[in-house]
Short mmCIF file of C-alpha atoms in Angstrom, two decimals:
data_model
loop_
_atom_site.label_atom_id
_atom_site.label_comp_id
_atom_site.label_asym_id
_atom_site.label_seq_id
_atom_site.Cartn_x
_atom_site.Cartn_y
_atom_site.Cartn_z
CA UNK A 133 142.62 67.86 121.13
CA UNK A 134 142.02 64.31 120.92
CA UNK A 135 143.46 61.85 123.55
CA UNK A 136 145.02 58.58 122.55
CA UNK A 137 144.34 55.52 124.84
CA UNK A 138 147.92 53.78 124.89
CA UNK A 139 146.28 50.93 126.50
CA UNK A 140 144.80 49.98 123.28
CA UNK A 141 147.98 48.85 121.75
CA UNK A 142 148.36 45.83 119.53
CA UNK A 143 151.90 44.58 120.08
CA UNK A 144 153.05 43.34 116.68
CA UNK A 145 151.43 45.90 114.54
CA UNK A 146 154.49 47.84 113.65
CA UNK A 147 156.56 44.63 112.91
CA UNK A 148 153.63 43.40 110.74
CA UNK A 149 153.50 46.73 108.71
CA UNK A 150 157.37 46.78 108.47
CA UNK A 151 157.43 43.23 107.34
CA UNK A 152 155.44 44.29 104.12
CA UNK A 153 156.30 48.08 103.85
CA UNK A 154 160.03 48.38 105.37
CA UNK A 155 161.55 50.47 107.94
CA UNK A 156 159.23 53.04 109.68
CA UNK A 157 160.71 53.50 113.05
CA UNK A 158 163.21 55.78 111.30
CA UNK A 159 160.78 58.36 110.80
CA UNK A 160 161.79 61.39 112.64
CA UNK A 161 158.43 63.27 111.83
CA UNK A 162 160.39 65.85 109.74
CA UNK A 163 157.31 66.09 107.28
CA UNK A 164 159.54 66.02 104.13
CA UNK A 165 157.33 63.50 102.60
CA UNK A 166 154.26 65.61 103.12
CA UNK A 167 155.86 68.76 101.71
CA UNK A 168 156.37 67.01 98.26
CA UNK A 169 153.07 65.13 98.15
CA UNK A 170 150.70 66.31 95.40
CA UNK A 171 147.89 64.94 97.40
CA UNK A 172 148.96 66.89 100.50
CA UNK A 173 149.83 70.03 98.33
CA UNK A 174 146.33 70.12 96.84
CA UNK A 175 144.68 70.34 99.99
CA UNK A 176 143.58 66.78 100.93
CA UNK A 177 144.16 65.60 104.50
CA UNK A 178 147.03 63.27 104.18
CA UNK A 179 148.68 63.37 107.44
CA UNK A 180 151.68 60.85 107.21
CA UNK A 181 153.22 62.21 110.22
CA UNK A 182 150.20 61.30 112.32
CA UNK A 183 149.76 57.96 110.91
CA UNK A 184 153.25 56.83 111.01
CA UNK A 185 153.22 57.80 114.78
CA UNK A 186 150.14 55.73 115.25
CA UNK A 187 151.94 52.80 113.53
CA UNK A 188 155.14 53.14 115.73
CA UNK A 189 152.67 53.31 118.82
CA UNK A 190 150.81 50.29 117.60
CA UNK A 191 147.43 51.88 118.03
CA UNK A 192 145.44 49.44 115.67
CA UNK A 193 142.04 50.95 116.00
CA UNK A 194 143.19 54.15 114.91
CA UNK A 195 145.36 52.94 112.23
CA UNK A 196 142.64 50.69 110.84
CA UNK A 197 140.22 53.67 110.61
CA UNK A 198 142.80 55.90 108.74
CA UNK A 199 141.79 56.58 105.02
CA UNK A 200 144.88 58.28 103.89
CA UNK A 201 146.70 55.25 102.53
CA UNK A 202 143.95 54.83 99.83
CA UNK A 203 144.60 58.52 98.87
CA UNK A 204 148.11 57.86 97.75
CA UNK A 205 148.62 58.35 93.94
CA UNK A 206 151.85 56.36 93.94
CA UNK A 207 154.01 59.45 92.54
CA UNK A 208 156.66 57.94 95.02
CA UNK A 209 158.14 61.57 95.41
CA UNK A 210 158.08 60.74 99.32
CA UNK A 211 160.51 58.05 98.65
CA UNK A 212 163.13 60.39 97.18
CA UNK A 213 162.82 63.09 99.72
CA UNK A 214 163.00 61.14 103.06
CA UNK A 215 166.22 61.92 104.92
CA UNK A 216 166.18 58.43 106.75
CA UNK A 217 165.40 56.37 103.89
CA UNK A 218 161.72 55.53 105.14
CA UNK A 219 159.76 54.53 102.20
CA UNK A 220 156.15 55.96 102.69
CA UNK A 221 154.94 54.63 99.66
CA UNK A 222 155.75 51.06 100.81
CA UNK A 223 154.28 51.74 104.16
CA UNK A 224 151.02 52.86 102.71
CA UNK A 225 150.59 49.97 100.54
CA UNK A 226 151.40 47.41 103.39
CA UNK A 227 148.82 49.49 105.32
CA UNK A 228 146.36 48.95 102.56
CA UNK A 229 146.99 45.19 102.34
CA UNK A 230 146.85 45.10 106.45
CA UNK A 231 143.36 47.01 106.44
CA UNK A 232 141.99 44.80 103.71
CA UNK A 233 143.04 41.60 105.67
CA UNK A 234 140.88 43.23 108.51
CA UNK A 235 138.09 44.35 106.26
CA UNK A 236 138.79 47.99 106.97
CA UNK A 237 139.21 49.11 103.58
CA UNK A 238 136.95 51.69 101.96
CA UNK A 239 133.66 50.26 100.33
CA UNK A 240 134.78 51.64 97.10
CA UNK A 241 137.83 49.41 96.92
CA UNK A 242 135.52 46.46 96.91
CA UNK A 243 133.32 47.95 94.08
CA UNK A 244 136.43 48.62 91.92
CA UNK A 245 137.81 45.22 92.43
CA UNK A 246 134.48 43.62 91.38
CA UNK A 247 134.24 45.91 88.38
CA UNK A 248 137.70 44.95 87.37
CA UNK A 249 136.70 41.27 87.74
CA UNK A 250 133.52 41.50 85.82
CA UNK A 251 134.58 44.09 83.00
CA UNK A 252 138.28 44.29 82.91
CA UNK A 253 137.99 48.02 83.84
CA UNK A 254 137.45 50.02 87.01
CA UNK A 255 134.11 51.07 85.88
CA UNK A 256 131.71 49.50 83.30
CA UNK A 257 132.37 50.79 79.91
CA UNK A 258 129.25 52.61 78.79
CA UNK A 259 129.44 52.06 74.93
CA UNK A 260 125.98 53.37 74.28
CA UNK A 261 127.20 56.72 75.54
CA UNK A 262 130.54 56.39 73.71
CA UNK A 263 128.60 55.70 70.23
CA UNK A 264 126.49 58.91 71.11
CA UNK A 265 129.68 60.93 71.33
CA UNK A 266 131.12 59.08 68.06
CA UNK A 267 133.69 57.46 70.22
CA UNK A 268 135.10 53.89 69.62
CA UNK A 269 133.65 51.04 71.64
CA UNK A 270 135.58 49.75 74.48
CA UNK A 271 135.86 46.11 74.46
CA UNK A 272 138.34 43.82 76.24
CA UNK A 273 139.50 40.64 74.58
CA UNK A 274 137.85 37.56 76.38
CA UNK A 275 141.13 35.96 76.71
CA UNK A 276 142.68 38.87 78.44
CA UNK A 277 139.69 39.17 80.76
CA UNK A 278 140.06 35.48 81.58
CA UNK A 279 143.77 36.16 82.47
CA UNK A 280 142.79 39.05 84.63
CA UNK A 281 140.02 36.87 86.31
CA UNK A 282 142.47 33.92 86.83
CA UNK A 283 145.04 36.14 88.35
CA UNK A 284 142.41 37.95 90.73
CA UNK A 285 141.17 34.36 91.69
CA UNK A 286 144.62 33.26 92.75
CA UNK A 287 144.99 36.17 94.97
CA UNK A 288 143.84 36.69 98.43
CA UNK A 289 140.65 38.53 96.99
CA UNK A 290 138.80 35.38 96.93
CA UNK A 291 139.79 34.48 100.53
CA UNK A 292 138.57 37.78 101.65
CA UNK A 293 135.30 37.16 99.82
CA UNK A 294 135.78 40.27 97.72
CA UNK A 295 135.27 38.35 94.33
#
């Protein structure tokens, strides 16, 4: 059993997450969201209940170290089953933004963002392998790639130093 140090609170954390993610205090820890989550059902550790309790208790260190928001696949099933109209999906994305502002996002996030900025895709298209497999080459229109880059440059990604 792990002990939590309640003296390490960040007053205002819950309010910050609720500002972007909506009402979390209504979570009654029933687990309905986890019972329908395909990520949790497939066996990945996806402890909504624990994470939401950490946010409500404003334990920033534990919240920043949590990786489960990055596992969410955005199916939004959790939103439809919550008996208290809490929106776990929005809370997860608010938490992703919060973790990114604190540079506590997973390293792969930066790699993905940089790849999208450079190639327009999550991973660099390997056209030589595609040719070997008789698949058509992937090529993004330069005008579309410029638009993607412009949108990313106007976002907080530049301020955070990710691009």
